[in-house]
Every structure is written in structure tokens, then in C-alpha cells.
Amino acid sequence: MNRLSSTAHAARRRQEGAALVIVLILLLVMTWMGVSSMRGTTMGERMSAGVYDRSIAFQAAEAALRESEERFSSFFALSPEPAAVAQYPNGEYLQVNEAWERAFGFRQDEVVGRTGLDLGLWENPDDRLRMYEEIQRRNQARSGEIRLRRKDGRFITVQISARVVAVGATRYILWGTHDVTEQRRIEQA
């Protein structure tokens, strides 16, 4: 019996030793998981800080874009010279300013979605063709003096400047028109 109890006692010690080893292994695994979790939390914090930083940068860029748009819009609307914004490359008008409306006699709602050819503005369509060829070659163009037709059928003599601008992936043509009709009439008198 002594022998049996000593064998049982040894077996029990082995079981306790094995249990101790298992507990130590579990403790190591749990410690490792805790450390990994802390690393994940730190990484998550870094990632969320990066997202926050990007969000702040995006908001700042949006604010700067709004401010720039407001500046351009004010300049465009208040310009004493006729000006228009058109789609590139088809030339459909998107917006014209009040000076453009006065110079050509069309209201903006009559112009938007239509081209200068649709409106019959160009006395000589070849003038338009030359302007568009230069715009496509150089992203800008300047005309000499050309004649454009108003809504009422009268002609005005103008000098045109045009430039292609990109806003994001979309390109537009900004048209500036300087009416020299009165100046030429005075010179000829």
C-alpha cells in the first residue's frame, strides 16, 4: 500500500506539475493576447488619428475651395466685361454674367445648355472654328477683332479671350469678351 500510495502521490504530483505547466502556458498566451491587444489599440489609435488628420485636411481643403469659388463667383458676377463659362470641349454655356446678358441681349436661362453657334452669335463661324482650334492646341485663345450677333440681330465688334481651366477632372472654357464697337465707331467718325 505504501508503494501504491507513493505511486499515486507521484502521479498526483505529475498532474499538478502538468496543470502548473498548462496554467503557465495559458498565462503566457493571455499575456501575449493582452500585449497584442494593446498594440492593436495603439495602432487603432494611430489609424484613427490619421483618419482624423485626413478629415481635418479635407475640411480645410473644402473651406479653401468654397472661399475660392466665392471669390471667383463675385469677380465673375461683378465684372463689367461680358464673361461666360462653357463646357469643354463642346462649348455649351453653363453660366454668363450680367454684362454678357446686356452685351448680347440674351438672358442666362436662354443661353445655358446652348453653344454660340446654336444662338447664332458668330457672324463668321470660321472665327469660332479658329478660336476652338487654338483652344485645343494651347488651352487658351485670343481673337483679333471679330463681329458677333446680338439677340436683336445687331452686330457688335469684340475681342475675345478664352482659357481652359480644370476643376477636379472637369474642364471648362472661361470666355472674356471686350466690346470695342463704340470705340471703333468713334474712330471712324
Short mmCIF file of N, CA and C in Angstrom, two decimals:
data_model
loop_
_atom_site.label_atom_id
_atom_site.label_comp_id
_atom_site.label_asym_id
_atom_site.label_seq_id
_atom_site.Cartn_x
_atom_site.Cartn_y
_atom_site.Cartn_z
N MET A 1 0.78 -1.17 0.00
CA MET A 1 0.00 0.00 0.00
C MET A 1 0.84 1.25 0.00
N ASN A 2 1.87 1.17 0.68
CA ASN A 2 2.80 2.27 0.70
C ASN A 2 3.29 2.57 -0.70
N ARG A 3 3.54 1.46 -1.34
CA ARG A 3 4.02 1.60 -2.70
C ARG A 3 2.93 2.21 -3.57
N LEU A 4 1.70 1.75 -3.37
CA LEU A 4 0.59 2.26 -4.14
C LEU A 4 0.37 3.74 -3.84
N SER A 5 0.45 4.07 -2.58
CA SER A 5 0.23 5.47 -2.24
C SER A 5 1.39 6.32 -2.72
N SER A 6 2.59 5.78 -2.76
CA SER A 6 3.70 6.57 -3.28
C SER A 6 3.56 6.71 -4.78
N THR A 7 3.05 5.74 -5.50
CA THR A 7 2.81 5.84 -6.95
C THR A 7 1.69 6.83 -7.20
N ALA A 8 0.65 6.75 -6.41
CA ALA A 8 -0.47 7.69 -6.57
C ALA A 8 0.00 9.11 -6.28
N HIS A 9 0.83 9.20 -5.25
CA HIS A 9 1.36 10.51 -4.88
C HIS A 9 2.21 11.08 -6.02
N ALA A 10 3.03 10.26 -6.67
CA ALA A 10 3.87 10.70 -7.78
C ALA A 10 2.99 11.09 -8.97
N ALA A 11 1.94 10.30 -9.22
CA ALA A 11 1.04 10.61 -10.33
C ALA A 11 0.33 11.94 -10.08
N ARG A 12 -0.04 12.10 -8.82
CA ARG A 12 -0.72 13.35 -8.48
C ARG A 12 0.21 14.53 -8.65
N ARG A 13 1.47 14.39 -8.30
CA ARG A 13 2.44 15.48 -8.48
C ARG A 13 2.64 15.77 -9.95
N ARG A 14 2.68 14.73 -10.76
CA ARG A 14 2.83 14.94 -12.22
C ARG A 14 1.62 15.70 -12.75
N GLN A 15 0.43 15.33 -12.26
CA GLN A 15 -0.76 16.02 -12.70
C GLN A 15 -0.73 17.49 -12.28
N GLU A 16 -0.29 17.70 -11.05
CA GLU A 16 -0.18 19.08 -10.57
C GLU A 16 0.87 19.82 -11.36
N GLY A 17 1.98 19.16 -11.69
CA GLY A 17 3.04 19.78 -12.49
C GLY A 17 2.53 20.09 -13.89
N ALA A 18 1.77 19.12 -14.46
CA ALA A 18 1.21 19.34 -15.79
C ALA A 18 0.21 20.48 -15.75
N ALA A 19 -0.60 20.50 -14.69
CA ALA A 19 -1.58 21.58 -14.55
C ALA A 19 -0.87 22.92 -14.41
N LEU A 20 0.23 22.92 -13.67
CA LEU A 20 1.00 24.14 -13.50
C LEU A 20 1.57 24.59 -14.83
N VAL A 21 2.10 23.65 -15.62
CA VAL A 21 2.64 23.98 -16.93
C VAL A 21 1.53 24.54 -17.82
N ILE A 22 0.37 23.88 -17.79
CA ILE A 22 -0.76 24.35 -18.60
C ILE A 22 -1.20 25.75 -18.17
N VAL A 23 -1.27 25.98 -16.87
CA VAL A 23 -1.64 27.30 -16.36
C VAL A 23 -0.62 28.33 -16.79
N LEU A 24 0.69 27.99 -16.71
CA LEU A 24 1.73 28.92 -17.14
C LEU A 24 1.61 29.22 -18.64
N ILE A 25 1.33 28.17 -19.43
CA ILE A 25 1.18 28.38 -20.87
C ILE A 25 -0.03 29.28 -21.14
N LEU A 26 -1.14 29.00 -20.45
CA LEU A 26 -2.33 29.85 -20.61
C LEU A 26 -2.04 31.29 -20.20
N LEU A 27 -1.28 31.43 -19.11
CA LEU A 27 -0.90 32.77 -18.65
C LEU A 27 -0.06 33.48 -19.70
N LEU A 28 0.88 32.76 -20.31
CA LEU A 28 1.70 33.35 -21.37
C LEU A 28 0.84 33.74 -22.58
N VAL A 29 -0.07 32.84 -22.97
CA VAL A 29 -0.96 33.13 -24.10
C VAL A 29 -1.81 34.35 -23.80
N MET A 30 -2.37 34.42 -22.60
CA MET A 30 -3.21 35.55 -22.24
C MET A 30 -2.40 36.84 -22.18
N THR A 31 -1.17 36.75 -21.67
CA THR A 31 -0.29 37.92 -21.64
C THR A 31 0.01 38.38 -23.06
N TRP A 32 0.33 37.42 -23.92
CA TRP A 32 0.62 37.73 -25.32
C TRP A 32 -0.60 38.39 -25.98
N MET A 33 -1.79 37.84 -25.69
CA MET A 33 -3.00 38.41 -26.27
C MET A 33 -3.24 39.82 -25.75
N GLY A 34 -2.98 40.03 -24.48
CA GLY A 34 -3.14 41.36 -23.89
C GLY A 34 -2.19 42.36 -24.52
N VAL A 35 -0.93 41.96 -24.69
CA VAL A 35 0.07 42.84 -25.31
C VAL A 35 -0.33 43.12 -26.76
N SER A 36 -0.76 42.07 -27.47
CA SER A 36 -1.21 42.25 -28.86
C SER A 36 -2.40 43.18 -28.91
N SER A 37 -3.29 43.03 -27.98
CA SER A 37 -4.47 43.89 -27.93
C SER A 37 -4.07 45.33 -27.70
N MET A 38 -3.09 45.53 -26.81
CA MET A 38 -2.61 46.88 -26.56
C MET A 38 -1.96 47.45 -27.81
N ARG A 39 -1.18 46.62 -28.52
CA ARG A 39 -0.57 47.08 -29.77
C ARG A 39 -1.66 47.43 -30.78
N GLY A 40 -2.69 46.58 -30.85
CA GLY A 40 -3.81 46.84 -31.76
C GLY A 40 -4.51 48.13 -31.39
N THR A 41 -4.69 48.36 -30.09
CA THR A 41 -5.32 49.59 -29.64
C THR A 41 -4.46 50.78 -30.03
N THR A 42 -3.14 50.66 -29.80
CA THR A 42 -2.24 51.74 -30.17
C THR A 42 -2.28 51.97 -31.67
N MET A 43 -2.28 50.88 -32.44
CA MET A 43 -2.35 51.02 -33.89
C MET A 43 -3.69 51.63 -34.28
N GLY A 44 -4.76 51.17 -33.63
CA GLY A 44 -6.09 51.72 -33.91
C GLY A 44 -6.14 53.20 -33.59
N GLU A 45 -5.50 53.57 -32.45
CA GLU A 45 -5.46 54.98 -32.10
C GLU A 45 -4.69 55.77 -33.16
N ARG A 46 -3.58 55.21 -33.63
CA ARG A 46 -2.81 55.87 -34.69
C ARG A 46 -3.64 56.00 -35.96
N MET A 47 -4.32 54.89 -36.29
CA MET A 47 -5.13 54.91 -37.51
C MET A 47 -6.26 55.92 -37.38
N SER A 48 -6.91 55.96 -36.22
CA SER A 48 -8.00 56.92 -36.06
C SER A 48 -7.45 58.35 -36.04
N ALA A 49 -6.24 58.53 -35.51
CA ALA A 49 -5.62 59.85 -35.55
C ALA A 49 -5.33 60.23 -37.00
N GLY A 50 -4.90 59.25 -37.81
CA GLY A 50 -4.66 59.52 -39.24
C GLY A 50 -5.94 59.87 -39.96
N VAL A 51 -7.01 59.16 -39.64
CA VAL A 51 -8.32 59.45 -40.24
C VAL A 51 -8.77 60.84 -39.82
N TYR A 52 -8.57 61.16 -38.56
CA TYR A 52 -8.94 62.48 -38.05
C TYR A 52 -8.14 63.56 -38.77
N ASP A 53 -6.81 63.34 -38.89
CA ASP A 53 -5.97 64.31 -39.58
C ASP A 53 -6.41 64.50 -41.03
N ARG A 54 -6.74 63.37 -41.70
CA ARG A 54 -7.22 63.47 -43.09
C ARG A 54 -8.53 64.21 -43.14
N SER A 55 -9.40 63.96 -42.18
CA SER A 55 -10.69 64.62 -42.14
C SER A 55 -10.51 66.13 -41.97
N ILE A 56 -9.62 66.52 -41.07
CA ILE A 56 -9.34 67.95 -40.85
C ILE A 56 -8.77 68.56 -42.13
N ALA A 57 -7.83 67.86 -42.77
CA ALA A 57 -7.23 68.37 -44.01
C ALA A 57 -8.29 68.49 -45.11
N PHE A 58 -9.17 67.51 -45.20
CA PHE A 58 -10.24 67.54 -46.20
C PHE A 58 -11.17 68.72 -45.94
N GLN A 59 -11.53 68.94 -44.67
CA GLN A 59 -12.40 70.06 -44.33
C GLN A 59 -11.73 71.39 -44.66
N ALA A 60 -10.42 71.49 -44.41
CA ALA A 60 -9.69 72.72 -44.74
C ALA A 60 -9.66 72.94 -46.25
N ALA A 61 -9.45 71.86 -46.99
CA ALA A 61 -9.44 71.98 -48.46
C ALA A 61 -10.81 72.38 -48.98
N GLU A 62 -11.86 71.81 -48.41
CA GLU A 62 -13.22 72.19 -48.82
C GLU A 62 -13.49 73.65 -48.52
N ALA A 63 -13.06 74.13 -47.36
CA ALA A 63 -13.27 75.53 -46.99
C ALA A 63 -12.51 76.44 -47.96
N ALA A 64 -11.27 76.07 -48.29
CA ALA A 64 -10.48 76.87 -49.23
C ALA A 64 -11.13 76.88 -50.61
N LEU A 65 -11.66 75.73 -51.03
CA LEU A 65 -12.34 75.66 -52.32
C LEU A 65 -13.59 76.53 -52.32
N ARG A 66 -14.38 76.47 -51.24
CA ARG A 66 -15.58 77.32 -51.15
C ARG A 66 -15.20 78.80 -51.22
N GLU A 67 -14.15 79.17 -50.49
CA GLU A 67 -13.70 80.56 -50.49
C GLU A 67 -13.26 80.98 -51.89
N SER A 68 -12.51 80.12 -52.56
CA SER A 68 -12.06 80.39 -53.91
C SER A 68 -13.24 80.51 -54.86
N GLU A 69 -14.22 79.62 -54.73
CA GLU A 69 -15.41 79.67 -55.58
C GLU A 69 -16.18 80.97 -55.35
N GLU A 70 -16.30 81.37 -54.09
CA GLU A 70 -17.00 82.62 -53.77
C GLU A 70 -16.28 83.82 -54.38
N ARG A 71 -14.95 83.82 -54.28
CA ARG A 71 -14.17 84.90 -54.87
C ARG A 71 -14.37 84.95 -56.38
N PHE A 72 -14.24 83.77 -57.03
CA PHE A 72 -14.42 83.71 -58.47
C PHE A 72 -15.83 84.13 -58.85
N SER A 73 -16.82 83.62 -58.12
CA SER A 73 -18.21 83.92 -58.42
C SER A 73 -18.47 85.43 -58.31
N SER A 74 -17.93 86.06 -57.26
CA SER A 74 -18.10 87.50 -57.09
C SER A 74 -17.43 88.26 -58.22
N PHE A 75 -16.20 87.89 -58.53
CA PHE A 75 -15.47 88.55 -59.60
C PHE A 75 -16.22 88.38 -60.92
N PHE A 76 -16.67 87.17 -61.19
CA PHE A 76 -17.38 86.85 -62.43
C PHE A 76 -18.66 87.68 -62.53
N ALA A 77 -19.47 87.66 -61.47
CA ALA A 77 -20.76 88.35 -61.50
C ALA A 77 -20.61 89.86 -61.60
N LEU A 78 -19.62 90.42 -60.92
CA LEU A 78 -19.47 91.88 -60.87
C LEU A 78 -18.60 92.46 -61.98
N SER A 79 -17.99 91.61 -62.78
CA SER A 79 -17.13 92.10 -63.85
C SER A 79 -17.92 92.98 -64.82
N PRO A 80 -17.39 94.14 -65.17
CA PRO A 80 -18.08 95.00 -66.14
C PRO A 80 -17.95 94.47 -67.57
N GLU A 81 -17.07 93.50 -67.78
CA GLU A 81 -16.87 92.91 -69.10
C GLU A 81 -17.73 91.66 -69.24
N PRO A 82 -18.29 91.44 -70.42
CA PRO A 82 -19.06 90.21 -70.64
C PRO A 82 -18.18 88.97 -70.45
N ALA A 83 -18.68 88.02 -69.67
CA ALA A 83 -17.92 86.80 -69.39
C ALA A 83 -18.87 85.61 -69.37
N ALA A 84 -18.33 84.45 -69.74
CA ALA A 84 -19.13 83.23 -69.78
C ALA A 84 -18.27 82.04 -69.37
N VAL A 85 -18.93 81.00 -68.87
CA VAL A 85 -18.29 79.72 -68.57
C VAL A 85 -19.00 78.69 -69.43
N ALA A 86 -18.21 77.90 -70.16
CA ALA A 86 -18.77 76.88 -71.05
C ALA A 86 -18.10 75.55 -70.79
N GLN A 87 -18.79 74.48 -71.18
CA GLN A 87 -18.20 73.15 -71.08
C GLN A 87 -17.10 73.00 -72.11
N TYR A 88 -16.08 72.24 -71.75
CA TYR A 88 -15.01 71.93 -72.70
C TYR A 88 -15.16 70.48 -73.07
N PRO A 89 -15.12 70.11 -74.31
CA PRO A 89 -14.78 70.91 -75.49
C PRO A 89 -15.99 71.38 -76.29
N ASN A 90 -17.22 70.99 -75.90
CA ASN A 90 -18.36 71.28 -76.77
C ASN A 90 -18.82 72.74 -76.78
N GLY A 91 -18.46 73.53 -75.77
CA GLY A 91 -18.78 74.95 -75.78
C GLY A 91 -20.18 75.31 -75.31
N GLU A 92 -20.91 74.35 -74.74
CA GLU A 92 -22.24 74.69 -74.22
C GLU A 92 -22.08 75.61 -73.01
N TYR A 93 -22.82 76.71 -73.04
CA TYR A 93 -22.74 77.67 -71.94
C TYR A 93 -23.32 77.07 -70.67
N LEU A 94 -22.64 77.32 -69.57
CA LEU A 94 -23.10 76.92 -68.24
C LEU A 94 -23.56 78.14 -67.45
N GLN A 95 -22.90 79.28 -67.72
CA GLN A 95 -23.21 80.49 -66.97
C GLN A 95 -22.69 81.69 -67.75
N VAL A 96 -23.43 82.79 -67.69
CA VAL A 96 -22.98 84.07 -68.24
C VAL A 96 -23.24 85.13 -67.18
N ASN A 97 -22.46 86.19 -67.21
CA ASN A 97 -22.68 87.25 -66.22
C ASN A 97 -23.64 88.31 -66.78
N GLU A 98 -24.01 89.25 -65.93
CA GLU A 98 -24.96 90.30 -66.34
C GLU A 98 -24.42 91.14 -67.48
N ALA A 99 -23.13 91.42 -67.48
CA ALA A 99 -22.54 92.21 -68.57
C ALA A 99 -22.70 91.47 -69.90
N TRP A 100 -22.57 90.14 -69.87
CA TRP A 100 -22.77 89.34 -71.08
C TRP A 100 -24.22 89.44 -71.54
N GLU A 101 -25.15 89.34 -70.58
CA GLU A 101 -26.57 89.45 -70.91
C GLU A 101 -26.88 90.81 -71.56
N ARG A 102 -26.29 91.89 -71.00
CA ARG A 102 -26.52 93.23 -71.58
C ARG A 102 -25.89 93.35 -72.96
N ALA A 103 -24.69 92.83 -73.13
CA ALA A 103 -23.99 92.96 -74.41
C ALA A 103 -24.69 92.20 -75.53
N PHE A 104 -25.22 91.02 -75.22
CA PHE A 104 -25.79 90.18 -76.28
C PHE A 104 -27.31 90.12 -76.28
N GLY A 105 -27.96 90.62 -75.23
CA GLY A 105 -29.41 90.68 -75.20
C GLY A 105 -30.10 89.37 -74.84
N PHE A 106 -29.37 88.34 -74.48
CA PHE A 106 -29.96 87.07 -74.06
C PHE A 106 -29.96 87.00 -72.54
N ARG A 107 -30.99 86.36 -71.99
CA ARG A 107 -30.99 86.06 -70.55
C ARG A 107 -30.24 84.75 -70.34
N GLN A 108 -29.72 84.58 -69.16
CA GLN A 108 -28.95 83.36 -68.86
C GLN A 108 -29.75 82.10 -69.14
N ASP A 109 -31.04 82.10 -68.78
CA ASP A 109 -31.84 80.88 -69.00
C ASP A 109 -32.05 80.57 -70.48
N GLU A 110 -31.84 81.55 -71.35
CA GLU A 110 -31.92 81.30 -72.80
C GLU A 110 -30.61 80.73 -73.35
N VAL A 111 -29.56 80.88 -72.59
CA VAL A 111 -28.21 80.56 -73.05
C VAL A 111 -27.72 79.20 -72.53
N VAL A 112 -28.00 78.89 -71.27
CA VAL A 112 -27.46 77.69 -70.64
C VAL A 112 -27.84 76.44 -71.43
N GLY A 113 -26.83 75.61 -71.71
CA GLY A 113 -27.03 74.37 -72.46
C GLY A 113 -26.95 74.54 -73.96
N ARG A 114 -26.70 75.76 -74.41
CA ARG A 114 -26.61 76.03 -75.84
C ARG A 114 -25.21 76.58 -76.16
N THR A 115 -24.80 76.44 -77.41
CA THR A 115 -23.50 76.97 -77.83
C THR A 115 -23.71 78.32 -78.52
N GLY A 116 -22.59 79.01 -78.77
CA GLY A 116 -22.65 80.26 -79.53
C GLY A 116 -23.21 80.04 -80.93
N LEU A 117 -22.92 78.89 -81.52
CA LEU A 117 -23.48 78.58 -82.85
C LEU A 117 -24.99 78.39 -82.75
N ASP A 118 -25.44 77.69 -81.70
CA ASP A 118 -26.88 77.50 -81.50
C ASP A 118 -27.61 78.84 -81.41
N LEU A 119 -26.96 79.80 -80.76
CA LEU A 119 -27.58 81.11 -80.55
C LEU A 119 -27.41 82.03 -81.76
N GLY A 120 -26.59 81.62 -82.71
CA GLY A 120 -26.35 82.46 -83.89
C GLY A 120 -25.46 83.65 -83.60
N LEU A 121 -24.58 83.53 -82.60
CA LEU A 121 -23.71 84.66 -82.22
C LEU A 121 -22.64 84.97 -83.26
N TRP A 122 -22.10 83.96 -83.88
CA TRP A 122 -20.94 84.15 -84.74
C TRP A 122 -21.36 84.60 -86.14
N GLU A 123 -20.92 85.81 -86.51
CA GLU A 123 -21.18 86.27 -87.88
C GLU A 123 -20.49 85.33 -88.85
N ASN A 124 -19.26 84.98 -88.52
CA ASN A 124 -18.47 84.08 -89.35
C ASN A 124 -18.10 82.84 -88.51
N PRO A 125 -18.77 81.71 -88.75
CA PRO A 125 -18.47 80.50 -87.97
C PRO A 125 -17.00 80.07 -88.06
N ASP A 126 -16.29 80.49 -89.10
CA ASP A 126 -14.86 80.17 -89.18
C ASP A 126 -14.07 80.84 -88.06
N ASP A 127 -14.53 82.01 -87.60
CA ASP A 127 -13.88 82.67 -86.45
C ASP A 127 -13.95 81.77 -85.23
N ARG A 128 -15.11 81.18 -85.01
CA ARG A 128 -15.28 80.26 -83.89
C ARG A 128 -14.38 79.04 -84.07
N LEU A 129 -14.35 78.50 -85.26
CA LEU A 129 -13.53 77.32 -85.54
C LEU A 129 -12.05 77.62 -85.23
N ARG A 130 -11.57 78.77 -85.67
CA ARG A 130 -10.17 79.15 -85.38
C ARG A 130 -9.93 79.28 -83.89
N MET A 131 -10.89 79.90 -83.17
CA MET A 131 -10.75 80.04 -81.72
C MET A 131 -10.67 78.66 -81.06
N TYR A 132 -11.57 77.76 -81.44
CA TYR A 132 -11.59 76.43 -80.82
C TYR A 132 -10.35 75.62 -81.18
N GLU A 133 -9.85 75.76 -82.37
CA GLU A 133 -8.62 75.05 -82.73
C GLU A 133 -7.46 75.53 -81.86
N GLU A 134 -7.39 76.85 -81.66
CA GLU A 134 -6.33 77.40 -80.81
C GLU A 134 -6.52 76.97 -79.36
N ILE A 135 -7.75 76.95 -78.88
CA ILE A 135 -8.04 76.50 -77.51
C ILE A 135 -7.58 75.06 -77.34
N GLN A 136 -7.88 74.21 -78.31
CA GLN A 136 -7.49 72.81 -78.20
C GLN A 136 -5.98 72.63 -78.28
N ARG A 137 -5.31 73.48 -79.04
CA ARG A 137 -3.85 73.40 -79.15
C ARG A 137 -3.13 73.94 -77.93
N ARG A 138 -3.60 75.10 -77.43
CA ARG A 138 -2.85 75.82 -76.40
C ARG A 138 -3.57 75.98 -75.07
N ASN A 139 -4.83 75.49 -74.99
CA ASN A 139 -5.67 75.67 -73.81
C ASN A 139 -6.03 77.13 -73.56
N GLN A 140 -5.82 77.96 -74.56
CA GLN A 140 -6.22 79.36 -74.48
C GLN A 140 -6.25 79.93 -75.89
N ALA A 141 -6.93 81.06 -76.03
CA ALA A 141 -7.00 81.70 -77.34
C ALA A 141 -7.36 83.17 -77.16
N ARG A 142 -6.93 83.96 -78.13
CA ARG A 142 -7.31 85.38 -78.20
C ARG A 142 -7.67 85.68 -79.64
N SER A 143 -8.77 86.35 -79.80
CA SER A 143 -9.18 86.69 -81.16
C SER A 143 -8.63 88.07 -81.49
N GLY A 144 -8.59 88.35 -82.75
CA GLY A 144 -8.45 89.75 -83.15
C GLY A 144 -9.84 90.33 -82.99
N GLU A 145 -10.14 91.36 -83.69
CA GLU A 145 -11.49 91.90 -83.64
C GLU A 145 -12.39 91.06 -84.54
N ILE A 146 -13.51 90.64 -83.97
CA ILE A 146 -14.49 89.88 -84.74
C ILE A 146 -15.87 90.46 -84.45
N ARG A 147 -16.80 90.12 -85.31
CA ARG A 147 -18.17 90.60 -85.13
C ARG A 147 -19.04 89.44 -84.65
N LEU A 148 -19.80 89.74 -83.60
CA LEU A 148 -20.76 88.79 -83.07
C LEU A 148 -22.15 89.40 -83.14
N ARG A 149 -23.13 88.55 -83.27
CA ARG A 149 -24.52 88.98 -83.42
C ARG A 149 -25.23 88.96 -82.08
N ARG A 150 -25.93 90.05 -81.80
CA ARG A 150 -26.78 90.13 -80.61
C ARG A 150 -28.11 89.44 -80.88
N LYS A 151 -28.90 89.24 -79.86
CA LYS A 151 -30.22 88.62 -80.00
C LYS A 151 -31.10 89.43 -80.95
N ASP A 152 -30.99 90.76 -80.89
CA ASP A 152 -31.82 91.62 -81.75
C ASP A 152 -31.32 91.70 -83.19
N GLY A 153 -30.24 90.98 -83.51
CA GLY A 153 -29.72 90.94 -84.87
C GLY A 153 -28.61 91.94 -85.16
N ARG A 154 -28.44 92.94 -84.30
CA ARG A 154 -27.35 93.90 -84.50
C ARG A 154 -26.02 93.22 -84.22
N PHE A 155 -24.97 93.73 -84.86
CA PHE A 155 -23.63 93.19 -84.65
C PHE A 155 -22.83 94.09 -83.72
N ILE A 156 -21.98 93.47 -82.94
CA ILE A 156 -21.02 94.21 -82.11
C ILE A 156 -19.63 93.69 -82.46
N THR A 157 -18.66 94.58 -82.37
CA THR A 157 -17.27 94.21 -82.62
C THR A 157 -16.61 93.95 -81.29
N VAL A 158 -15.99 92.78 -81.17
CA VAL A 158 -15.42 92.37 -79.89
C VAL A 158 -14.03 91.78 -80.07
N GLN A 159 -13.32 91.73 -78.95
CA GLN A 159 -12.08 90.97 -78.83
C GLN A 159 -12.36 89.93 -77.76
N ILE A 160 -12.01 88.67 -78.04
CA ILE A 160 -12.33 87.58 -77.12
C ILE A 160 -11.04 86.95 -76.58
N SER A 161 -11.06 86.66 -75.30
CA SER A 161 -10.01 85.87 -74.67
C SER A 161 -10.68 84.64 -74.07
N ALA A 162 -10.06 83.50 -74.25
CA ALA A 162 -10.62 82.26 -73.70
C ALA A 162 -9.50 81.44 -73.10
N ARG A 163 -9.82 80.72 -72.05
CA ARG A 163 -8.85 79.86 -71.38
C ARG A 163 -9.55 78.62 -70.85
N VAL A 164 -8.88 77.49 -70.99
CA VAL A 164 -9.40 76.25 -70.42
C VAL A 164 -8.90 76.14 -68.99
N VAL A 165 -9.83 75.86 -68.08
CA VAL A 165 -9.46 75.65 -66.67
C VAL A 165 -10.03 74.31 -66.24
N ALA A 166 -9.33 73.67 -65.32
CA ALA A 166 -9.78 72.38 -64.80
C ALA A 166 -10.21 72.55 -63.35
N VAL A 167 -11.35 71.99 -63.03
CA VAL A 167 -11.82 71.93 -61.66
C VAL A 167 -12.03 70.45 -61.39
N GLY A 168 -11.09 69.87 -60.65
CA GLY A 168 -11.10 68.41 -60.50
C GLY A 168 -10.82 67.79 -61.85
N ALA A 169 -11.65 66.85 -62.24
CA ALA A 169 -11.45 66.18 -63.53
C ALA A 169 -12.23 66.85 -64.66
N THR A 170 -13.01 67.89 -64.33
CA THR A 170 -13.84 68.55 -65.33
C THR A 170 -13.13 69.79 -65.85
N ARG A 171 -13.20 69.97 -67.17
CA ARG A 171 -12.58 71.14 -67.79
C ARG A 171 -13.65 72.08 -68.33
N TYR A 172 -13.37 73.37 -68.21
CA TYR A 172 -14.29 74.41 -68.64
C TYR A 172 -13.54 75.43 -69.49
N ILE A 173 -14.30 76.19 -70.27
CA ILE A 173 -13.72 77.31 -71.01
C ILE A 173 -14.26 78.58 -70.37
N LEU A 174 -13.36 79.45 -69.96
CA LEU A 174 -13.74 80.78 -69.47
C LEU A 174 -13.59 81.75 -70.64
N TRP A 175 -14.68 82.40 -70.99
CA TRP A 175 -14.69 83.35 -72.09
C TRP A 175 -14.76 84.76 -71.53
N GLY A 176 -13.87 85.63 -71.98
CA GLY A 176 -13.93 87.05 -71.66
C GLY A 176 -14.10 87.80 -72.97
N THR A 177 -15.03 88.72 -73.01
CA THR A 177 -15.33 89.45 -74.24
C THR A 177 -15.21 90.94 -73.97
N HIS A 178 -14.48 91.62 -74.82
CA HIS A 178 -14.33 93.07 -74.70
C HIS A 178 -14.99 93.72 -75.91
N ASP A 179 -16.04 94.49 -75.68
CA ASP A 179 -16.80 95.14 -76.74
C ASP A 179 -16.08 96.43 -77.15
N VAL A 180 -15.65 96.49 -78.41
CA VAL A 180 -14.95 97.68 -78.92
C VAL A 180 -15.79 98.40 -79.98
N THR A 181 -17.07 98.07 -80.04
CA THR A 181 -17.97 98.64 -81.05
C THR A 181 -17.97 100.16 -80.99
N GLU A 182 -18.21 100.72 -79.82
CA GLU A 182 -18.30 102.18 -79.66
C GLU A 182 -16.95 102.84 -79.98
N GLN A 183 -15.89 102.23 -79.53
CA GLN A 183 -14.55 102.77 -79.78
C GLN A 183 -14.29 102.82 -81.28
N ARG A 184 -14.63 101.79 -82.02
CA ARG A 184 -14.42 101.78 -83.48
C ARG A 184 -15.33 102.78 -84.17
N ARG A 185 -16.56 102.97 -83.69
CA ARG A 185 -17.47 103.94 -84.27
C ARG A 185 -16.92 105.35 -84.12
N ILE A 186 -16.38 105.65 -82.94
CA ILE A 186 -15.79 106.97 -82.70
C ILE A 186 -14.59 107.18 -83.58
N GLU A 187 -13.74 106.18 -83.72
CA GLU A 187 -12.54 106.28 -84.56
C GLU A 187 -12.91 106.52 -86.03
N GLN A 188 -14.00 105.95 -86.48
CA GLN A 188 -14.41 106.07 -87.87
C GLN A 188 -15.14 107.39 -88.13
N ALA A 189 -15.62 108.08 -87.11
CA ALA A 189 -16.37 109.33 -87.27
C ALA A 189 -15.47 110.50 -87.62
#
